[in-house]
């Protein structure tokens, strides 16, 4: 298949880690709560990778996701939720997962993540997550906001399952994961999921700062946001989960599913938004 510019199109789905299922490279975030109509529209366009968490809207986000996915074939979706660090102990993980499943109206999560590292020993959390995979309530185990040291420690405590993903902050202003978490992800063989991919504040397509991105967007007849999402997911291991409550935004993000940037586009964006040296811990906002 080729785009209107004659370039080849990317596959909208790719393996989630070395041996994981095919998952849409662009998904949908749901913080603090999603608009069920927008979410459903996105699913219809192929944005079937849905990210939520027990924290978001105090459970409301999961309820709204549950509403949006009602009647949709469960195996066409990749549903992700997260347990809060204060619930990440043996009993707490099991109870939190049950609550999330109830709110979502589903029998299993495709990936269940530790939202960030708190005071519970990471081995206890990983053991509880492994039990959930064994029981069928989660298909895989993930983490979020872990740097390579934490990732190594968490992975070292697992017995029968592997970490499927690390979900981290990644956008044009924050590319330091490329030198830190991404090399670990490559070596280990899991996925990296980019949150807040459109930046904080959200990129201003008319701003001077984004002139290069805007120029590339014009060339392909898409929005600058789609160009950014395609750029961030150029690595085979990387997925992005933008959150959009407006239908035109959902349409724009879905255009990134198959948008294949050229090497010179990628080089131009990298030069206009250079990676910096990381100072301090893994950034989270
Ligand atoms: P984001 O997705 O980068 O940005 C969301 C904002 O971008 C919204 O204001 C949205 O507007 C706007 N937007 C979306 N698509 C657009 C488009 N095509 N054109 C113009 N504006 C567009 O940031 P985020 O919500 O912080 O991150 C995404 C998801 O990552 C969250 O929803 C959540 O699921 C996850 N997350 C995880 C963590 C973690 O610790 N693991 C932390 C933060 C976020 P409208 O809503 O008005 O459409």
mmCIF file with all atom_site columns, N, CA, C and O in Angstrom, residues 108-153:
data_model
loop_
_atom_site.group_PDB
_atom_site.id
_atom_site.type_symbol
_atom_site.label_atom_id
_atom_site.label_alt_id
_atom_site.label_comp_id
_atom_site.label_asym_id
_atom_site.label_entity_id
_atom_site.label_seq_id
_atom_site.pdbx_PDB_ins_code
_atom_site.Cartn_x
_atom_site.Cartn_y
_atom_site.Cartn_z
_atom_site.occupancy
_atom_site.B_iso_or_equiv
_atom_site.pdbx_formal_charge
_atom_site.auth_seq_id
_atom_site.auth_comp_id
_atom_site.auth_asym_id
_atom_site.auth_atom_id
_atom_site.pdbx_PDB_model_num
ATOM 1   N N  . UNK A 1 108 ? -9.707 -10.092 31.594 1.00 0.00 ? 108 UNK A N  1
ATOM 2   C CA . UNK A 1 108 ? -8.231 -10.061 31.672 1.00 0.00 ? 108 UNK A CA 1
ATOM 3   C C  . UNK A 1 108 ? -7.690 -8.752  31.122 1.00 0.00 ? 108 UNK A C  1
ATOM 4   O O  . UNK A 1 108 ? -8.340 -8.065  30.332 1.00 0.00 ? 108 UNK A O  1
ATOM 5   N N  . UNK A 1 109 ? -6.493 -8.429  31.581 1.00 0.00 ? 109 UNK A N  1
ATOM 6   C CA . UNK A 1 109 ? -5.752 -7.289  31.025 1.00 0.00 ? 109 UNK A CA 1
ATOM 7   C C  . UNK A 1 109 ? -4.679 -7.851  30.107 1.00 0.00 ? 109 UNK A C  1
ATOM 8   O O  . UNK A 1 109 ? -4.112 -8.912  30.394 1.00 0.00 ? 109 UNK A O  1
ATOM 9   N N  . UNK A 1 110 ? -4.391 -7.159  29.024 1.00 0.00 ? 110 UNK A N  1
ATOM 10  C CA . UNK A 1 110 ? -3.303 -7.637  28.159 1.00 0.00 ? 110 UNK A CA 1
ATOM 11  C C  . UNK A 1 110 ? -1.948 -7.355  28.794 1.00 0.00 ? 110 UNK A C  1
ATOM 12  O O  . UNK A 1 110 ? -0.997 -8.112  28.587 1.00 0.00 ? 110 UNK A O  1
ATOM 13  N N  . UNK A 1 111 ? -1.872 -6.279  29.549 1.00 0.00 ? 111 UNK A N  1
ATOM 14  C CA . UNK A 1 111 ? -0.636 -5.988  30.277 1.00 0.00 ? 111 UNK A CA 1
ATOM 15  C C  . UNK A 1 111 ? -1.010 -5.223  31.541 1.00 0.00 ? 111 UNK A C  1
ATOM 16  O O  . UNK A 1 111 ? -1.835 -4.310  31.492 1.00 0.00 ? 111 UNK A O  1
ATOM 17  N N  . UNK A 1 112 ? -0.419 -5.630  32.661 1.00 0.00 ? 112 UNK A N  1
ATOM 18  C CA . UNK A 1 112 ? -0.707 -4.975  33.938 1.00 0.00 ? 112 UNK A CA 1
ATOM 19  C C  . UNK A 1 112 ? 0.604  -4.431  34.482 1.00 0.00 ? 112 UNK A C  1
ATOM 20  O O  . UNK A 1 112 ? 1.582  -5.162  34.635 1.00 0.00 ? 112 UNK A O  1
ATOM 21  N N  . UNK A 1 113 ? 0.621  -3.110  34.734 1.00 0.00 ? 113 UNK A N  1
ATOM 22  C CA . UNK A 1 113 ? 1.877  -2.420  35.039 1.00 0.00 ? 113 UNK A CA 1
ATOM 23  C C  . UNK A 1 113 ? 1.938  -1.932  36.488 1.00 0.00 ? 113 UNK A C  1
ATOM 24  O O  . UNK A 1 113 ? 0.920  -1.503  37.038 1.00 0.00 ? 113 UNK A O  1
ATOM 25  N N  . UNK A 1 114 ? 3.137  -1.929  37.029 1.00 0.00 ? 114 UNK A N  1
ATOM 26  C CA . UNK A 1 114 ? 3.411  -1.169  38.252 1.00 0.00 ? 114 UNK A CA 1
ATOM 27  C C  . UNK A 1 114 ? 3.557  0.286   37.805 1.00 0.00 ? 114 UNK A C  1
ATOM 28  O O  . UNK A 1 114 ? 4.400  0.595   36.956 1.00 0.00 ? 114 UNK A O  1
ATOM 29  N N  . UNK A 1 115 ? 2.732  1.203   38.355 1.00 0.00 ? 115 UNK A N  1
ATOM 30  C CA . UNK A 1 115 ? 2.682  2.586   37.841 1.00 0.00 ? 115 UNK A CA 1
ATOM 31  C C  . UNK A 1 115 ? 4.004  3.325   38.062 1.00 0.00 ? 115 UNK A C  1
ATOM 32  O O  . UNK A 1 115 ? 4.488  4.028   37.186 1.00 0.00 ? 115 UNK A O  1
ATOM 33  N N  . UNK A 1 116 ? 4.550  3.232   39.232 1.00 0.00 ? 116 UNK A N  1
ATOM 34  C CA . UNK A 1 116 ? 5.909  3.698   39.500 1.00 0.00 ? 116 UNK A CA 1
ATOM 35  C C  . UNK A 1 116 ? 6.391  2.996   40.746 1.00 0.00 ? 116 UNK A C  1
ATOM 36  O O  . UNK A 1 116 ? 5.604  2.381   41.465 1.00 0.00 ? 116 UNK A O  1
ATOM 37  N N  . UNK A 1 117 ? 7.672  3.070   41.006 1.00 0.00 ? 117 UNK A N  1
ATOM 38  C CA . UNK A 1 117 ? 8.219  2.327   42.129 1.00 0.00 ? 117 UNK A CA 1
ATOM 39  C C  . UNK A 1 117 ? 7.982  3.083   43.432 1.00 0.00 ? 117 UNK A C  1
ATOM 40  O O  . UNK A 1 117 ? 8.289  4.278   43.535 1.00 0.00 ? 117 UNK A O  1
ATOM 41  N N  . UNK A 1 118 ? 7.436  2.399   44.425 1.00 0.00 ? 118 UNK A N  1
ATOM 42  C CA . UNK A 1 118 ? 7.214  3.012   45.735 1.00 0.00 ? 118 UNK A CA 1
ATOM 43  C C  . UNK A 1 118 ? 8.020  2.288   46.783 1.00 0.00 ? 118 UNK A C  1
ATOM 44  O O  . UNK A 1 118 ? 9.171  1.908   46.539 1.00 0.00 ? 118 UNK A O  1
ATOM 45  N N  . UNK A 1 119 ? 7.388  2.061   47.941 1.00 0.00 ? 119 UNK A N  1
ATOM 46  C CA . UNK A 1 119 ? 8.138  1.474   49.060 1.00 0.00 ? 119 UNK A CA 1
ATOM 47  C C  . UNK A 1 119 ? 8.051  -0.047  49.150 1.00 0.00 ? 119 UNK A C  1
ATOM 48  O O  . UNK A 1 119 ? 8.787  -0.660  49.904 1.00 0.00 ? 119 UNK A O  1
ATOM 49  N N  . UNK A 1 120 ? 7.153  -0.651  48.393 1.00 0.00 ? 120 UNK A N  1
ATOM 50  C CA . UNK A 1 120 ? 7.028  -2.119  48.453 1.00 0.00 ? 120 UNK A CA 1
ATOM 51  C C  . UNK A 1 120 ? 8.241  -2.722  47.717 1.00 0.00 ? 120 UNK A C  1
ATOM 52  O O  . UNK A 1 120 ? 8.593  -2.263  46.625 1.00 0.00 ? 120 UNK A O  1
ATOM 53  N N  . UNK A 1 121 ? 8.883  -3.738  48.324 1.00 0.00 ? 121 UNK A N  1
ATOM 54  C CA . UNK A 1 121 ? 10.018 -4.363  47.620 1.00 0.00 ? 121 UNK A CA 1
ATOM 55  C C  . UNK A 1 121 ? 9.596  -4.816  46.217 1.00 0.00 ? 121 UNK A C  1
ATOM 56  O O  . UNK A 1 121 ? 8.544  -5.451  46.055 1.00 0.00 ? 121 UNK A O  1
ATOM 57  N N  . UNK A 1 122 ? 10.408 -4.463  45.230 1.00 0.00 ? 122 UNK A N  1
ATOM 58  C CA . UNK A 1 122 ? 10.012 -4.707  43.838 1.00 0.00 ? 122 UNK A CA 1
ATOM 59  C C  . UNK A 1 122 ? 9.789  -6.203  43.570 1.00 0.00 ? 122 UNK A C  1
ATOM 60  O O  . UNK A 1 122 ? 8.935  -6.587  42.774 1.00 0.00 ? 122 UNK A O  1
ATOM 61  N N  . UNK A 1 123 ? 10.542 -7.068  44.274 1.00 0.00 ? 123 UNK A N  1
ATOM 62  C CA . UNK A 1 123 ? 10.388 -8.519  44.084 1.00 0.00 ? 123 UNK A CA 1
ATOM 63  C C  . UNK A 1 123 ? 9.005  -8.988  44.508 1.00 0.00 ? 123 UNK A C  1
ATOM 64  O O  . UNK A 1 123 ? 8.426  -9.892  43.894 1.00 0.00 ? 123 UNK A O  1
ATOM 65  N N  . UNK A 1 124 ? 8.460  -8.364  45.569 1.00 0.00 ? 124 UNK A N  1
ATOM 66  C CA . UNK A 1 124 ? 7.114  -8.750  46.039 1.00 0.00 ? 124 UNK A CA 1
ATOM 67  C C  . UNK A 1 124 ? 6.081  -8.379  44.966 1.00 0.00 ? 124 UNK A C  1
ATOM 68  O O  . UNK A 1 124 ? 5.179  -9.163  44.653 1.00 0.00 ? 124 UNK A O  1
ATOM 69  N N  . UNK A 1 125 ? 6.228  -7.191  44.391 1.00 0.00 ? 125 UNK A N  1
ATOM 70  C CA . UNK A 1 125 ? 5.284  -6.755  43.349 1.00 0.00 ? 125 UNK A CA 1
ATOM 71  C C  . UNK A 1 125 ? 5.390  -7.662  42.124 1.00 0.00 ? 125 UNK A C  1
ATOM 72  O O  . UNK A 1 125 ? 4.363  -8.085  41.567 1.00 0.00 ? 125 UNK A O  1
ATOM 73  N N  . UNK A 1 126 ? 6.604  -7.965  41.715 1.00 0.00 ? 126 UNK A N  1
ATOM 74  C CA . UNK A 1 126 ? 6.773  -8.794  40.513 1.00 0.00 ? 126 UNK A CA 1
ATOM 75  C C  . UNK A 1 126 ? 6.196  -10.198 40.740 1.00 0.00 ? 126 UNK A C  1
ATOM 76  O O  . UNK A 1 126 ? 5.560  -10.771 39.849 1.00 0.00 ? 126 UNK A O  1
ATOM 77  N N  . UNK A 1 127 ? 6.376  -10.724 41.958 1.00 0.00 ? 127 UNK A N  1
ATOM 78  C CA . UNK A 1 127 ? 5.831  -12.065 42.259 1.00 0.00 ? 127 UNK A CA 1
ATOM 79  C C  . UNK A 1 127 ? 4.298  -12.024 42.187 1.00 0.00 ? 127 UNK A C  1
ATOM 80  O O  . UNK A 1 127 ? 3.663  -12.948 41.656 1.00 0.00 ? 127 UNK A O  1
ATOM 81  N N  . UNK A 1 128 ? 3.707  -10.936 42.701 1.00 0.00 ? 128 UNK A N  1
ATOM 82  C CA . UNK A 1 128 ? 2.245  -10.818 42.673 1.00 0.00 ? 128 UNK A CA 1
ATOM 83  C C  . UNK A 1 128 ? 1.765  -10.692 41.224 1.00 0.00 ? 128 UNK A C  1
ATOM 84  O O  . UNK A 1 128 ? 0.724  -11.254 40.849 1.00 0.00 ? 128 UNK A O  1
ATOM 85  N N  . UNK A 1 129 ? 2.506  -9.964  40.411 1.00 0.00 ? 129 UNK A N  1
ATOM 86  C CA . UNK A 1 129 ? 2.120  -9.822  38.997 1.00 0.00 ? 129 UNK A CA 1
ATOM 87  C C  . UNK A 1 129 ? 2.271  -11.162 38.266 1.00 0.00 ? 129 UNK A C  1
ATOM 88  O O  . UNK A 1 129 ? 1.440  -11.519 37.421 1.00 0.00 ? 129 UNK A O  1
ATOM 89  N N  . UNK A 1 130 ? 3.324  -11.918 38.602 1.00 0.00 ? 130 UNK A N  1
ATOM 90  C CA . UNK A 1 130 ? 3.497  -13.237 37.961 1.00 0.00 ? 130 UNK A CA 1
ATOM 91  C C  . UNK A 1 130 ? 2.309  -14.142 38.263 1.00 0.00 ? 130 UNK A C  1
ATOM 92  O O  . UNK A 1 130 ? 1.832  -14.877 37.400 1.00 0.00 ? 130 UNK A O  1
ATOM 93  N N  . UNK A 1 131 ? 1.814  -14.061 39.515 1.00 0.00 ? 131 UNK A N  1
ATOM 94  C CA . UNK A 1 131 ? 0.651  -14.882 39.903 1.00 0.00 ? 131 UNK A CA 1
ATOM 95  C C  . UNK A 1 131 ? -0.562 -14.523 39.048 1.00 0.00 ? 131 UNK A C  1
ATOM 96  O O  . UNK A 1 131 ? -1.350 -15.386 38.668 1.00 0.00 ? 131 UNK A O  1
ATOM 97  N N  . UNK A 1 132 ? -0.712 -13.223 38.770 1.00 0.00 ? 132 UNK A N  1
ATOM 98  C CA . UNK A 1 132 ? -1.861 -12.790 37.953 1.00 0.00 ? 132 UNK A CA 1
ATOM 99  C C  . UNK A 1 132 ? -1.764 -13.345 36.540 1.00 0.00 ? 132 UNK A C  1
ATOM 100 O O  . UNK A 1 132 ? -2.771 -13.699 35.926 1.00 0.00 ? 132 UNK A O  1
ATOM 101 N N  . UNK A 1 133 ? -0.539 -13.412 36.019 1.00 0.00 ? 133 UNK A N  1
ATOM 102 C CA . UNK A 1 133 ? -0.374 -13.984 34.675 1.00 0.00 ? 133 UNK A CA 1
ATOM 103 C C  . UNK A 1 133 ? -0.708 -15.485 34.739 1.00 0.00 ? 133 UNK A C  1
ATOM 104 O O  . UNK A 1 133 ? -1.430 -16.007 33.887 1.00 0.00 ? 133 UNK A O  1
ATOM 105 N N  . UNK A 1 134 ? -0.228 -16.153 35.783 1.00 0.00 ? 134 UNK A N  1
ATOM 106 C CA . UNK A 1 134 ? -0.518 -17.592 35.921 1.00 0.00 ? 134 UNK A CA 1
ATOM 107 C C  . UNK A 1 134 ? -2.022 -17.854 36.043 1.00 0.00 ? 134 UNK A C  1
ATOM 108 O O  . UNK A 1 134 ? -2.524 -18.863 35.555 1.00 0.00 ? 134 UNK A O  1
ATOM 109 N N  . UNK A 1 135 ? -2.734 -16.908 36.678 1.00 0.00 ? 135 UNK A N  1
ATOM 110 C CA . UNK A 1 135 ? -4.177 -17.122 36.871 1.00 0.00 ? 135 UNK A CA 1
ATOM 111 C C  . UNK A 1 135 ? -4.988 -16.710 35.651 1.00 0.00 ? 135 UNK A C  1
ATOM 112 O O  . UNK A 1 135 ? -6.191 -16.934 35.597 1.00 0.00 ? 135 UNK A O  1
ATOM 113 N N  . UNK A 1 136 ? -4.345 -16.041 34.683 1.00 0.00 ? 136 UNK A N  1
ATOM 114 C CA . UNK A 1 136 ? -5.046 -15.636 33.465 1.00 0.00 ? 136 UNK A CA 1
ATOM 115 C C  . UNK A 1 136 ? -5.668 -14.242 33.548 1.00 0.00 ? 136 UNK A C  1
ATOM 116 O O  . UNK A 1 136 ? -6.286 -13.779 32.596 1.00 0.00 ? 136 UNK A O  1
ATOM 117 N N  . UNK A 1 137 ? -5.509 -13.565 34.698 1.00 0.00 ? 137 UNK A N  1
ATOM 118 C CA . UNK A 1 137 ? -6.116 -12.224 34.816 1.00 0.00 ? 137 UNK A CA 1
ATOM 119 C C  . UNK A 1 137 ? -5.280 -11.158 34.114 1.00 0.00 ? 137 UNK A C  1
ATOM 120 O O  . UNK A 1 137 ? -5.760 -10.064 33.842 1.00 0.00 ? 137 UNK A O  1
ATOM 121 N N  . UNK A 1 138 ? -4.024 -11.460 33.893 1.00 0.00 ? 138 UNK A N  1
ATOM 122 C CA . UNK A 1 138 ? -3.170 -10.560 33.096 1.00 0.00 ? 138 UNK A CA 1
ATOM 123 C C  . UNK A 1 138 ? -2.416 -11.425 32.095 1.00 0.00 ? 138 UNK A C  1
ATOM 124 O O  . UNK A 1 138 ? -2.002 -12.532 32.427 1.00 0.00 ? 138 UNK A O  1
ATOM 125 N N  . UNK A 1 139 ? -2.282 -10.903 30.886 1.00 0.00 ? 139 UNK A N  1
ATOM 126 C CA . UNK A 1 139 ? -1.554 -11.677 29.877 1.00 0.00 ? 139 UNK A CA 1
ATOM 127 C C  . UNK A 1 139 ? -0.050 -11.407 29.963 1.00 0.00 ? 139 UNK A C  1
ATOM 128 O O  . UNK A 1 139 ? 0.758  -12.209 29.511 1.00 0.00 ? 139 UNK A O  1
ATOM 129 N N  . UNK A 1 140 ? 0.311  -10.230 30.496 1.00 0.00 ? 140 UNK A N  1
ATOM 130 C CA . UNK A 1 140 ? 1.742  -9.917  30.637 1.00 0.00 ? 140 UNK A CA 1
ATOM 131 C C  . UNK A 1 140 ? 1.949  -8.876  31.733 1.00 0.00 ? 140 UNK A C  1
ATOM 132 O O  . UNK A 1 140 ? 1.000  -8.239  32.187 1.00 0.00 ? 140 UNK A O  1
ATOM 133 N N  . UNK A 1 141 ? 3.217  -8.741  32.110 1.00 0.00 ? 141 UNK A N  1
ATOM 134 C CA . UNK A 1 141 ? 3.628  -7.866  33.218 1.00 0.00 ? 141 UNK A CA 1
ATOM 135 C C  . UNK A 1 141 ? 4.373  -6.669  32.650 1.00 0.00 ? 141 UNK A C  1
ATOM 136 O O  . UNK A 1 141 ? 5.277  -6.832  31.829 1.00 0.00 ? 141 UNK A O  1
ATOM 137 N N  . UNK A 1 142 ? 4.025  -5.475  33.112 1.00 0.00 ? 142 UNK A N  1
ATOM 138 C CA . UNK A 1 142 ? 4.773  -4.304  32.671 1.00 0.00 ? 142 UNK A CA 1
ATOM 139 C C  . UNK A 1 142 ? 5.128  -3.409  33.842 1.00 0.00 ? 142 UNK A C  1
ATOM 140 O O  . UNK A 1 142 ? 4.677  -3.617  34.974 1.00 0.00 ? 142 UNK A O  1
ATOM 141 N N  . UNK A 1 143 ? 5.961  -2.415  33.560 1.00 0.00 ? 143 UNK A N  1
ATOM 142 C CA . UNK A 1 143 ? 6.342  -1.432  34.567 1.00 0.00 ? 143 UNK A CA 1
ATOM 143 C C  . UNK A 1 143 ? 6.267  -0.050  33.925 1.00 0.00 ? 143 UNK A C  1
ATOM 144 O O  . UNK A 1 143 ? 6.166  0.070   32.703 1.00 0.00 ? 143 UNK A O  1
ATOM 145 N N  . UNK A 1 144 ? 6.326  0.965   34.779 1.00 0.00 ? 144 UNK A N  1
ATOM 146 C CA . UNK A 1 144 ? 6.310  2.336   34.265 1.00 0.00 ? 144 UNK A CA 1
ATOM 147 C C  . UNK A 1 144 ? 7.250  3.171   35.117 1.00 0.00 ? 144 UNK A C  1
ATOM 148 O O  . UNK A 1 144 ? 7.375  2.936   36.328 1.00 0.00 ? 144 UNK A O  1
ATOM 149 N N  . UNK A 1 145 ? 7.887  4.125   34.467 1.00 0.00 ? 145 UNK A N  1
ATOM 150 C CA . UNK A 1 145 ? 8.782  5.073   35.159 1.00 0.00 ? 145 UNK A CA 1
ATOM 151 C C  . UNK A 1 145 ? 9.958  4.381   35.847 1.00 0.00 ? 145 UNK A C  1
ATOM 152 O O  . UNK A 1 145 ? 10.436 4.853   36.882 1.00 0.00 ? 145 UNK A O  1
ATOM 153 N N  . UNK A 1 146 ? 10.424 3.285   35.290 1.00 0.00 ? 146 UNK A N  1
ATOM 154 C CA . UNK A 1 146 ? 11.607 2.626   35.850 1.00 0.00 ? 146 UNK A CA 1
ATOM 155 C C  . UNK A 1 146 ? 12.815 2.912   34.971 1.00 0.00 ? 146 UNK A C  1
ATOM 156 O O  . UNK A 1 146 ? 12.740 2.807   33.744 1.00 0.00 ? 146 UNK A O  1
ATOM 157 N N  . UNK A 1 147 ? 13.929 3.273   35.611 1.00 0.00 ? 147 UNK A N  1
ATOM 158 C CA . UNK A 1 147 ? 15.181 3.487   34.878 1.00 0.00 ? 147 UNK A CA 1
ATOM 159 C C  . UNK A 1 147 ? 15.906 2.144   34.762 1.00 0.00 ? 147 UNK A C  1
ATOM 160 O O  . UNK A 1 147 ? 15.454 1.136   35.319 1.00 0.00 ? 147 UNK A O  1
ATOM 161 N N  . UNK A 1 148 ? 17.023 2.100   34.036 1.00 0.00 ? 148 UNK A N  1
ATOM 162 C CA . UNK A 1 148 ? 17.669 0.801   33.805 1.00 0.00 ? 148 UNK A CA 1
ATOM 163 C C  . UNK A 1 148 ? 18.080 0.066   35.078 1.00 0.00 ? 148 UNK A C  1
ATOM 164 O O  . UNK A 1 148 ? 18.076 -1.159  35.117 1.00 0.00 ? 148 UNK A O  1
ATOM 165 N N  . UNK A 1 149 ? 18.404 0.809   36.134 1.00 0.00 ? 149 UNK A N  1
ATOM 166 C CA . UNK A 1 149 ? 18.796 0.139   37.380 1.00 0.00 ? 149 UNK A CA 1
ATOM 167 C C  . UNK A 1 149 ? 17.593 -0.575  37.979 1.00 0.00 ? 149 UNK A C  1
ATOM 168 O O  . UNK A 1 149 ? 17.675 -1.736  38.374 1.00 0.00 ? 149 UNK A O  1
ATOM 169 N N  . UNK A 1 150 ? 16.470 0.141   38.044 1.00 0.00 ? 150 UNK A N  1
ATOM 170 C CA . UNK A 1 150 ? 15.236 -0.467  38.575 1.00 0.00 ? 150 UNK A CA 1
ATOM 171 C C  . UNK A 1 150 ? 14.754 -1.599  37.670 1.00 0.00 ? 150 UNK A C  1
ATOM 172 O O  . UNK A 1 150 ? 14.257 -2.622  38.145 1.00 0.00 ? 150 UNK A O  1
ATOM 173 N N  . UNK A 1 151 ? 14.891 -1.394  36.366 1.00 0.00 ? 151 UNK A N  1
ATOM 174 C CA . UNK A 1 151 ? 14.443 -2.423  35.410 1.00 0.00 ? 151 UNK A CA 1
ATOM 175 C C  . UNK A 1 151 ? 15.238 -3.710  35.618 1.00 0.00 ? 151 UNK A C  1
ATOM 176 O O  . UNK A 1 151 ? 14.673 -4.806  35.664 1.00 0.00 ? 151 UNK A O  1
ATOM 177 N N  . UNK A 1 152 ? 16.554 -3.548  35.756 1.00 0.00 ? 152 UNK A N  1
ATOM 178 C CA . UNK A 1 152 ? 17.423 -4.715  35.945 1.00 0.00 ? 152 UNK A CA 1
ATOM 179 C C  . UNK A 1 152 ? 17.025 -5.443  37.233 1.00 0.00 ? 152 UNK A C  1
ATOM 180 O O  . UNK A 1 152 ? 16.926 -6.670  37.257 1.00 0.00 ? 152 UNK A O  1
ATOM 181 N N  . UNK A 1 153 ? 16.782 -4.662  38.273 1.00 0.00 ? 153 UNK A N  1
ATOM 182 C CA . UNK A 1 153 ? 16.425 -5.275  39.559 1.00 0.00 ? 153 UNK A CA 1
ATOM 183 C C  . UNK A 1 153 ? 15.078 -5.996  39.450 1.00 0.00 ? 153 UNK A C  1
ATOM 184 O O  . UNK A 1 153 ? 14.954 -7.151  39.889 1.00 0.00 ? 153 UNK A O  1
#
